[in-house]
Amino acid sequence: MTVLLVHYHEIALKARNRPFFIKQLVHNLRRATADLPVRRIRNLTGRLLLELSEERSAGAVVDRIRQVFGVANCSPALRSPLTLEGMEETADRVLAGRSFQTFRVTARRANKAFPLTSQQINEALGDFVRKRFPVRVDLKNPELTLFIQILPKEAFLHLEKTPGPGGLPVGVAGRVVVLISGGIDSPVAAYRMMRRGCLVSFVHFHGAPFLDRRTQEKTREIVKLLTRFQYASRLTLVPFGELQQEIVVNVPAQYRVLLYRRLMARIAEHMAGLEGAKAIITGESLGQVASQTLENLTVTEEAVQLPVLRPLIGMDKEEISDQARGIGTYEISIQPDQDCCTLFVPRHPATRATVEEIARAELPLDIDRLVKIGVERAEMETFTFPEAS
Ligand code: ATP
Ligand code: MG
């Protein structure tokens, strides 16, 4: 039977939360492979074991697992009895058909009761491999490493490890609301929060009825792609054009963008309340555009009680774009569109507004009513991954 060994990451460090984190990781691995032939997931000492009911699907399962946050690495492995002869016989099978000139053996004992030390196992299996194949040991730079994991009841042998994304299992850090725009930045912000264990609910504001549906369609595509990291997503689409129009007729032009942002934050906070989310996330990075000065960031978040977190705050556009390419959202984000924030925007927006100035500018508006309208008109969509599950 083919098995996959999954090693996890910094979970190992969080002593008290460990059982909770592992449970979430197992749950996520199940969901990530819901449409693949994974028969059972076992929690062994310090790693997880996935038993597959179909050997030929191992590659597809590895492809899924390498995207599950919390996974440090994963490798197809063969099970072996806890005897030297058993391990030799298994090593033979693991190495069958491999061509290599140099190798090393790296044994690890999670079972300290095993009579041989790791070093003794390395030497014994190393001798065996050298006798069987025309190869030599190279400890520093081997072409191939034979890993041996000694567990309490059995051993596992494997070769390469496929690296995972690291981070923490989605779900362990609670829920957040991400303001998602269809641009390059906010999808990366969402990804980074998921990677720190957050479940993300998405809120998108669109310029209907003044702008076409393109940003909505882009945002859907982005959320669909990001759902492969959290298995189920909710996207709330809020028609914002008419609310913006009210702002436009009631407040001085230079404050428009900031008031849009404050209203977005308030509506998002309302959604967060409904969903039990503990923070609002944006894709802002310091100084990237006029609305992202320290002063203006302060003014935006002053409108809400929940913390506004900005995981990209210290990154520059190049770094963010590179990460977006890695995630796969970049190509979607660069499709042309018109973000609703560009609606009715003056050439010279305020870059250093104060909270007092903004509070005064907001006086003519019935904020509660505007939030209520936004909430009432919002439409929610759901996404799942794998799609059939
Ligand atoms: P992005 O690439 O994420 O659009 P940006 O560099 O274009 O960011 P802004 O347009 O100033 O920057 O937006 C800053 C942040 O405000 C975005 O990252 C996003 O979190 C939020 N935001 C902007 N427009 C919208 C929108 N239409 N719907 C939801 N959130 C938005
Ligand atoms: Mg944008």
Short mmCIF file of C-alpha atoms and ligand atoms in Angstrom, two decimals:
data_model
loop_
_atom_site.label_atom_id
_atom_site.label_comp_id
_atom_site.label_asym_id
_atom_site.label_seq_id
_atom_site.Cartn_x
_atom_site.Cartn_y
_atom_site.Cartn_z
CA MET A 1 0.00 0.00 0.00
CA THR A 2 1.24 3.47 -0.86
CA VAL A 3 1.42 5.94 1.96
CA LEU A 4 2.38 9.59 2.12
CA LEU A 5 4.28 10.96 5.06
CA VAL A 6 3.41 14.55 5.86
CA HIS A 7 5.68 16.59 8.08
CA TYR A 8 4.31 19.71 9.59
CA HIS A 9 5.90 22.97 10.31
CA GLU A 10 6.04 25.33 13.22
CA ILE A 11 3.07 23.57 14.73
CA ALA A 12 5.68 21.53 16.49
CA LEU A 13 6.67 24.63 18.42
CA LYS A 14 3.27 25.47 19.86
CA ALA A 15 3.22 22.98 22.67
CA ARG A 16 -0.14 23.72 24.24
CA ASN A 17 -2.11 24.23 21.03
CA ARG A 18 -0.54 21.32 19.29
CA PRO A 19 -3.43 18.83 19.40
CA PHE A 20 -5.82 21.51 18.16
CA PHE A 21 -3.52 22.49 15.30
CA ILE A 22 -2.95 18.91 14.24
CA LYS A 23 -6.66 18.19 14.30
CA GLN A 24 -7.26 21.19 12.03
CA LEU A 25 -4.45 20.12 9.72
CA VAL A 26 -5.91 16.62 9.42
CA HIS A 27 -9.33 18.12 8.73
CA ASN A 28 -7.86 20.38 6.04
CA LEU A 29 -5.92 17.53 4.43
CA ARG A 30 -9.18 15.58 4.23
CA ARG A 31 -10.96 18.46 2.55
CA ALA A 32 -8.07 19.19 0.19
CA THR A 33 -8.16 15.57 -1.01
CA ALA A 34 -11.92 15.02 -0.79
CA ASP A 35 -12.15 13.88 -4.43
CA LEU A 36 -9.00 11.71 -4.34
CA PRO A 37 -8.55 8.16 -3.08
CA VAL A 38 -7.21 8.85 0.42
CA ARG A 39 -8.43 6.05 2.65
CA ARG A 40 -7.26 7.16 6.06
CA ILE A 41 -5.14 9.81 7.75
CA ARG A 42 -3.24 8.71 10.83
CA ASN A 43 -1.52 10.84 13.38
CA LEU A 44 1.86 9.26 14.10
CA THR A 45 4.56 10.60 16.35
CA GLY A 46 5.39 14.03 14.98
CA ARG A 47 4.00 13.45 11.47
CA LEU A 48 0.88 12.40 9.62
CA LEU A 49 0.40 9.36 7.46
CA LEU A 50 -2.02 9.32 4.53
CA GLU A 51 -2.97 5.89 3.31
CA LEU A 52 -3.98 5.83 -0.34
CA SER A 53 -6.27 3.25 -1.84
CA GLU A 54 -4.77 3.74 -5.31
CA GLU A 55 -1.08 3.90 -5.93
CA ARG A 56 -1.35 5.75 -9.25
CA SER A 57 -3.00 8.77 -7.59
CA ALA A 58 0.01 9.47 -5.36
CA GLY A 59 1.20 12.30 -7.63
CA ALA A 60 -2.19 14.00 -7.64
CA VAL A 61 -2.45 13.73 -3.86
CA VAL A 62 1.04 15.18 -3.41
CA ASP A 63 0.04 18.09 -5.68
CA ARG A 64 -2.85 18.87 -3.36
CA ILE A 65 -0.96 18.42 -0.13
CA ARG A 66 1.85 20.73 -1.19
CA GLN A 67 -0.69 23.58 -1.09
CA VAL A 68 -2.08 22.88 2.37
CA PHE A 69 -0.91 25.47 4.88
CA GLY A 70 0.92 23.95 7.83
CA VAL A 71 2.60 21.29 5.67
CA ALA A 72 6.41 21.48 5.76
CA ASN A 73 6.93 18.66 3.28
CA CYS A 74 5.44 15.44 2.08
CA SER A 75 6.82 12.28 0.54
CA PRO A 76 5.52 8.99 -0.81
CA ALA A 77 6.96 6.29 1.46
CA LEU A 78 7.10 2.54 1.90
CA ARG A 79 6.33 0.85 5.19
CA SER A 80 8.91 -1.48 6.68
CA PRO A 81 9.08 -3.82 9.67
CA LEU A 82 11.31 -2.64 12.53
CA THR A 83 14.21 -4.91 11.66
CA LEU A 84 17.39 -4.33 9.70
CA GLU A 85 16.52 -7.10 7.25
CA GLY A 86 13.07 -5.59 6.75
CA MET A 87 14.55 -2.16 6.10
CA GLU A 88 17.07 -3.58 3.66
CA GLU A 89 14.36 -5.33 1.75
CA THR A 90 12.30 -2.12 1.70
CA ALA A 91 15.32 -0.05 0.66
CA ASP A 92 15.68 -2.38 -2.29
CA ARG A 93 12.13 -1.62 -3.36
CA VAL A 94 12.46 2.13 -2.79
CA LEU A 95 15.63 2.27 -4.87
CA ALA A 96 14.47 -0.06 -7.64
CA GLY A 97 14.80 1.59 -11.04
CA ARG A 98 16.67 4.63 -9.72
CA SER A 99 19.90 5.62 -11.37
CA PHE A 100 22.34 7.48 -9.15
CA GLN A 101 26.02 7.52 -8.42
CA THR A 102 26.20 9.03 -4.95
CA PHE A 103 23.86 8.75 -1.98
CA ARG A 104 23.49 9.03 1.74
CA VAL A 105 21.18 7.51 4.32
CA THR A 106 19.46 9.78 6.83
CA ALA A 107 17.72 7.91 9.62
CA ARG A 108 15.62 9.57 12.31
CA ARG A 109 14.39 7.84 15.39
CA ALA A 110 11.06 8.96 16.83
CA ASN A 111 11.27 5.64 18.69
CA LYS A 112 14.23 5.85 21.04
CA ALA A 113 13.61 2.26 22.17
CA PHE A 114 14.88 0.97 18.84
CA PRO A 115 18.17 -0.81 19.65
CA LEU A 116 20.31 0.90 16.99
CA THR A 117 21.18 4.61 16.98
CA SER A 118 20.45 6.69 13.90
CA GLN A 119 24.12 6.60 13.03
CA GLN A 120 24.24 2.81 13.28
CA ILE A 121 21.20 2.55 11.01
CA ASN A 122 22.82 4.94 8.53
CA GLU A 123 25.93 2.80 8.45
CA ALA A 124 24.14 -0.53 8.18
CA LEU A 125 21.82 0.57 5.39
CA GLY A 126 24.63 2.48 3.70
CA ASP A 127 26.69 -0.71 3.53
CA PHE A 128 23.74 -2.59 2.19
CA VAL A 129 23.07 -0.08 -0.59
CA ARG A 130 26.75 0.01 -1.58
CA LYS A 131 26.81 -3.75 -1.93
CA ARG A 132 23.67 -3.81 -4.02
CA PHE A 133 24.44 -0.93 -6.41
CA PRO A 134 27.60 0.47 -7.99
CA VAL A 135 27.40 3.69 -5.96
CA ARG A 136 29.32 5.56 -3.28
CA VAL A 137 28.45 7.54 -0.21
CA ASP A 138 28.58 11.33 -0.36
CA LEU A 139 27.38 12.87 2.87
CA LYS A 140 27.70 16.50 1.75
CA ASN A 141 26.25 16.53 -1.72
CA PRO A 142 24.49 13.25 -2.48
CA GLU A 143 22.48 12.76 -5.65
CA LEU A 144 19.97 10.79 -3.65
CA THR A 145 19.07 10.61 0.03
CA LEU A 146 17.39 7.58 1.49
CA PHE A 147 15.35 8.73 4.50
CA ILE A 148 14.42 6.26 7.20
CA GLN A 149 11.88 7.25 9.83
CA ILE A 150 11.86 4.92 12.81
CA LEU A 151 8.50 5.03 14.55
CA PRO A 152 7.25 2.97 17.53
CA LYS A 153 5.63 0.18 15.52
CA GLU A 154 7.09 0.45 12.06
CA ALA A 155 9.60 2.27 9.91
CA PHE A 156 9.06 4.27 6.74
CA LEU A 157 11.53 4.70 3.92
CA HIS A 158 11.37 7.42 1.33
CA LEU A 159 13.43 9.51 -1.08
CA GLU A 160 12.56 13.05 -2.11
CA LYS A 161 10.49 15.41 -0.01
CA THR A 162 8.14 17.77 -1.79
CA PRO A 163 8.13 21.07 0.10
CA GLY A 164 4.79 22.41 1.35
CA PRO A 165 3.87 26.06 1.82
CA GLY A 166 4.57 26.18 5.56
CA GLY A 167 2.47 28.51 7.69
CA LEU A 168 -0.38 27.40 9.95
CA PRO A 169 -3.47 25.31 9.13
CA VAL A 170 -6.33 27.48 7.89
CA GLY A 171 -8.87 27.82 10.68
CA VAL A 172 -6.61 27.88 13.73
CA ALA A 173 -6.37 31.67 13.84
CA GLY A 174 -10.09 32.47 13.40
CA ARG A 175 -11.99 34.34 10.73
CA VAL A 176 -11.22 37.68 9.08
CA VAL A 177 -12.91 39.80 6.43
CA VAL A 178 -10.74 40.73 3.45
CA LEU A 179 -11.62 43.76 1.33
CA ILE A 180 -10.97 42.33 -2.10
CA SER A 181 -10.83 44.58 -5.12
CA GLY A 182 -9.80 42.56 -8.16
CA GLY A 183 -6.47 44.44 -8.12
CA ILE A 184 -3.05 42.87 -7.55
CA ASP A 185 -2.64 43.57 -3.86
CA SER A 186 -5.69 42.42 -1.93
CA PRO A 187 -5.56 38.78 -3.19
CA VAL A 188 -1.99 38.60 -1.90
CA ALA A 189 -3.12 40.06 1.43
CA ALA A 190 -5.81 37.36 1.64
CA TYR A 191 -3.31 34.62 0.84
CA ARG A 192 -0.92 35.82 3.53
CA MET A 193 -3.65 35.82 6.17
CA MET A 194 -4.76 32.33 5.16
CA ARG A 195 -1.17 31.20 5.45
CA ARG A 196 -1.20 32.43 9.05
CA GLY A 197 -4.20 30.23 9.81
CA CYS A 198 -7.08 32.62 9.09
CA LEU A 199 -10.32 31.70 7.42
CA VAL A 200 -11.15 34.51 5.02
CA SER A 201 -14.56 35.95 4.12
CA PHE A 202 -14.36 38.22 1.09
CA VAL A 203 -16.19 41.51 0.60
CA HIS A 204 -16.10 43.30 -2.75
CA PHE A 205 -17.56 46.70 -3.58
CA HIS A 206 -18.49 47.34 -7.19
CA GLY A 207 -19.52 50.40 -9.12
CA ALA A 208 -22.94 49.21 -10.25
CA PRO A 209 -25.01 50.79 -11.68
CA PHE A 210 -22.36 53.16 -13.03
CA LEU A 211 -19.66 50.64 -13.95
CA ASP A 212 -19.82 47.31 -15.76
CA ARG A 213 -19.52 43.91 -14.13
CA ARG A 214 -15.87 43.36 -14.90
CA THR A 215 -14.49 43.86 -11.38
CA GLN A 216 -17.11 41.48 -10.06
CA GLU A 217 -16.14 38.82 -12.54
CA LYS A 218 -12.43 39.26 -11.81
CA THR A 219 -13.09 39.12 -8.11
CA ARG A 220 -15.08 35.90 -8.49
CA GLU A 221 -12.24 34.34 -10.42
CA ILE A 222 -9.74 35.40 -7.77
CA VAL A 223 -11.88 34.09 -4.92
CA LYS A 224 -12.36 30.83 -6.79
CA LEU A 225 -8.60 30.47 -7.09
CA LEU A 226 -7.95 31.37 -3.44
CA THR A 227 -10.61 28.88 -2.30
CA ARG A 228 -8.17 26.07 -3.05
CA PHE A 229 -6.35 27.14 0.14
CA GLN A 230 -9.39 27.18 2.44
CA TYR A 231 -11.86 24.80 0.70
CA ALA A 232 -14.95 26.98 1.19
CA SER A 233 -15.31 30.74 0.74
CA ARG A 234 -18.01 33.33 0.95
CA LEU A 235 -17.87 36.39 -1.27
CA THR A 236 -20.19 39.31 -0.53
CA LEU A 237 -20.74 41.67 -3.44
CA VAL A 238 -21.88 45.15 -2.44
CA PRO A 239 -23.26 47.57 -5.08
CA PHE A 240 -21.51 50.79 -4.11
CA GLY A 241 -22.17 53.25 -6.95
CA GLU A 242 -25.24 54.90 -5.48
CA LEU A 243 -23.66 55.21 -2.05
CA GLN A 244 -20.68 56.87 -3.69
CA GLN A 245 -23.04 59.23 -5.45
CA GLU A 246 -24.44 60.34 -2.10
CA ILE A 247 -20.94 61.03 -0.87
CA VAL A 248 -20.18 62.96 -4.05
CA VAL A 249 -23.12 65.33 -3.74
CA ASN A 250 -22.61 65.96 -0.02
CA VAL A 251 -18.89 66.35 0.67
CA PRO A 252 -15.92 68.30 -0.76
CA ALA A 253 -14.25 66.54 -3.67
CA GLN A 254 -10.84 66.04 -2.10
CA TYR A 255 -12.31 63.83 0.65
CA ARG A 256 -14.26 61.49 -1.59
CA VAL A 257 -11.83 58.59 -1.70
CA LEU A 258 -11.34 58.63 2.05
CA LEU A 259 -15.06 58.64 2.67
CA TYR A 260 -15.51 55.75 0.25
CA ARG A 261 -12.90 53.87 2.24
CA ARG A 262 -14.49 54.66 5.57
CA LEU A 263 -17.88 53.55 4.33
CA MET A 264 -16.39 50.34 2.91
CA ALA A 265 -14.74 49.65 6.26
CA ARG A 266 -18.02 50.17 8.12
CA ILE A 267 -20.00 47.89 5.81
CA ALA A 268 -17.23 45.30 6.05
CA GLU A 269 -17.34 45.58 9.83
CA HIS A 270 -21.04 44.87 9.75
CA MET A 271 -20.40 41.76 7.62
CA ALA A 272 -17.63 40.76 10.02
CA GLY A 273 -20.13 40.94 12.88
CA LEU A 274 -22.50 38.60 11.05
CA GLU A 275 -19.73 36.12 10.31
CA GLY A 276 -17.86 36.24 13.60
CA ALA A 277 -14.77 37.73 11.97
CA LYS A 278 -12.21 39.36 14.23
CA ALA A 279 -10.38 41.76 11.90
CA ILE A 280 -10.64 43.60 8.60
CA ILE A 281 -7.82 43.05 6.11
CA THR A 282 -6.78 45.31 3.22
CA GLY A 283 -4.09 45.14 0.56
CA GLU A 284 -2.72 48.57 1.38
CA SER A 285 1.01 49.20 1.43
CA LEU A 286 2.51 52.34 2.84
CA GLY A 287 2.83 55.20 0.41
CA GLN A 288 1.83 53.20 -2.66
CA VAL A 289 -0.83 55.74 -3.66
CA ALA A 290 -2.22 58.99 -2.26
CA SER A 291 -4.83 57.24 -0.13
CA GLN A 292 -2.18 55.13 1.59
CA THR A 293 -0.25 57.70 3.62
CA LEU A 294 -0.01 57.09 7.37
CA GLU A 295 -2.47 59.92 7.92
CA ASN A 296 -5.03 58.49 5.53
CA LEU A 297 -4.69 54.94 6.82
CA THR A 298 -5.37 56.34 10.29
CA VAL A 299 -8.45 58.17 9.07
CA THR A 300 -9.83 55.04 7.38
CA GLU A 301 -9.49 52.74 10.34
CA GLU A 302 -10.82 55.33 12.75
CA ALA A 303 -14.27 54.63 11.28
CA VAL A 304 -14.42 51.12 12.75
CA GLN A 305 -13.85 49.30 16.03
CA LEU A 306 -12.33 46.11 14.64
CA PRO A 307 -8.59 46.07 14.00
CA VAL A 308 -7.69 46.83 10.37
CA LEU A 309 -4.69 44.68 9.45
CA ARG A 310 -2.54 45.29 6.40
CA PRO A 311 -0.24 42.35 5.76
CA LEU A 312 1.44 44.11 2.78
CA ILE A 313 2.19 47.35 4.58
CA GLY A 314 5.98 47.09 4.27
CA MET A 315 6.19 45.44 0.85
CA ASP A 316 6.82 47.17 -2.44
CA LYS A 317 4.88 46.60 -5.62
CA GLU A 318 7.54 44.35 -7.17
CA GLU A 319 7.51 41.97 -4.21
CA ILE A 320 3.72 41.94 -4.11
CA SER A 321 3.48 41.29 -7.85
CA ASP A 322 5.99 38.43 -7.60
CA GLN A 323 3.97 36.82 -4.90
CA ALA A 324 0.76 37.32 -6.91
CA ARG A 325 2.42 35.49 -9.81
CA GLY A 326 3.37 32.63 -7.52
CA ILE A 327 -0.18 32.32 -6.22
CA GLY A 328 -1.62 32.62 -9.73
CA THR A 329 -3.81 35.69 -9.16
CA TYR A 330 -1.58 38.14 -11.06
CA GLU A 331 -2.86 37.24 -14.52
CA ILE A 332 -6.45 37.75 -13.41
CA SER A 333 -5.70 40.99 -11.59
CA ILE A 334 -4.01 42.70 -14.51
CA GLN A 335 -7.07 42.36 -16.75
CA PRO A 336 -8.36 45.88 -17.34
CA ASP A 337 -11.25 47.05 -15.18
CA GLN A 338 -12.52 50.09 -13.36
CA ASP A 339 -12.43 49.88 -9.60
CA CYS A 340 -15.32 51.68 -7.99
CA CYS A 341 -12.81 53.81 -6.07
CA THR A 342 -12.01 55.52 -9.37
CA LEU A 343 -15.61 56.71 -9.69
CA PHE A 344 -16.03 60.49 -9.37
CA VAL A 345 -12.50 60.90 -8.04
CA PRO A 346 -10.87 64.34 -8.25
CA ARG A 347 -7.39 64.89 -9.63
CA HIS A 348 -6.02 65.99 -6.25
CA PRO A 349 -7.36 63.90 -3.39
CA ALA A 350 -6.41 64.83 0.18
CA THR A 351 -3.20 63.03 1.15
CA ARG A 352 -2.91 64.14 4.78
CA ALA A 353 -6.41 64.44 6.07
CA THR A 354 -7.01 64.58 9.83
CA VAL A 355 -9.66 62.67 11.68
CA GLU A 356 -11.33 65.99 12.67
CA GLU A 357 -11.46 67.22 9.09
CA ILE A 358 -13.02 63.98 7.93
CA ALA A 359 -15.50 63.84 10.78
CA ARG A 360 -16.64 67.34 9.80
CA ALA A 361 -16.86 66.41 6.12
CA GLU A 362 -18.98 63.39 7.04
CA LEU A 363 -21.54 65.40 9.04
CA PRO A 364 -24.06 65.88 6.18
CA LEU A 365 -24.23 62.11 5.63
CA ASP A 366 -26.56 59.70 7.42
CA ILE A 367 -23.89 57.06 7.85
CA ASP A 368 -26.11 54.45 9.50
CA ARG A 369 -28.54 54.66 6.63
CA LEU A 370 -25.78 54.26 4.05
CA VAL A 371 -24.37 51.23 5.85
CA LYS A 372 -27.84 49.73 6.03
CA ILE A 373 -28.42 50.22 2.31
CA GLY A 374 -25.06 48.63 1.51
CA VAL A 375 -25.83 45.64 3.73
CA GLU A 376 -29.34 45.19 2.36
CA ARG A 377 -28.25 45.26 -1.25
CA ALA A 378 -25.32 42.92 -0.74
CA GLU A 379 -25.39 39.52 -2.40
CA MET A 380 -23.50 36.54 -1.14
CA GLU A 381 -21.93 33.80 -3.23
CA THR A 382 -20.20 30.63 -2.08
CA PHE A 383 -17.28 28.72 -3.53
CA THR A 384 -15.92 25.29 -2.70
CA PHE A 385 -12.79 23.33 -3.48
CA PRO A 386 -12.57 20.66 -4.71
CA GLU A 387 -15.56 21.81 -6.68
CA ALA A 388 -17.42 18.52 -6.67
CA SER A 389 -17.15 18.04 -2.90
P1 ATP B 1 -5.54 46.39 -4.87
O1 ATP B 1 -4.48 45.95 -5.80
O2 ATP B 1 -5.82 45.40 -3.78
O3 ATP B 1 -6.76 46.88 -5.57
P2 ATP B 1 -4.53 49.04 -4.78
O4 ATP B 1 -3.07 49.13 -4.83
O5 ATP B 1 -5.28 49.22 -6.06
O6 ATP B 1 -4.94 47.65 -4.10
P3 ATP B 1 -6.35 50.83 -3.56
O7 ATP B 1 -7.17 50.82 -4.78
O8 ATP B 1 -6.00 52.10 -2.91
O9 ATP B 1 -4.99 50.09 -3.71
O10 ATP B 1 -7.09 49.92 -2.50
C1 ATP B 1 -6.51 49.69 -1.24
C2 ATP B 1 -7.23 48.54 -0.60
O11 ATP B 1 -8.60 48.87 -0.36
C3 ATP B 1 -7.28 47.31 -1.46
O12 ATP B 1 -6.11 46.52 -1.32
C4 ATP B 1 -8.48 46.59 -0.93
O13 ATP B 1 -8.19 45.89 0.26
C5 ATP B 1 -9.42 47.75 -0.60
N1 ATP B 1 -10.28 48.04 -1.75
C6 ATP B 1 -10.11 48.95 -2.74
N2 ATP B 1 -11.12 48.91 -3.63
C7 ATP B 1 -11.96 47.95 -3.19
C8 ATP B 1 -13.20 47.42 -3.67
N3 ATP B 1 -13.76 47.84 -4.78
N4 ATP B 1 -13.79 46.42 -2.96
C9 ATP B 1 -13.23 45.97 -1.84
N5 ATP B 1 -12.08 46.43 -1.34
C10 ATP B 1 -11.44 47.40 -2.00
MG MG B 2 -7.23 48.70 -6.49
#
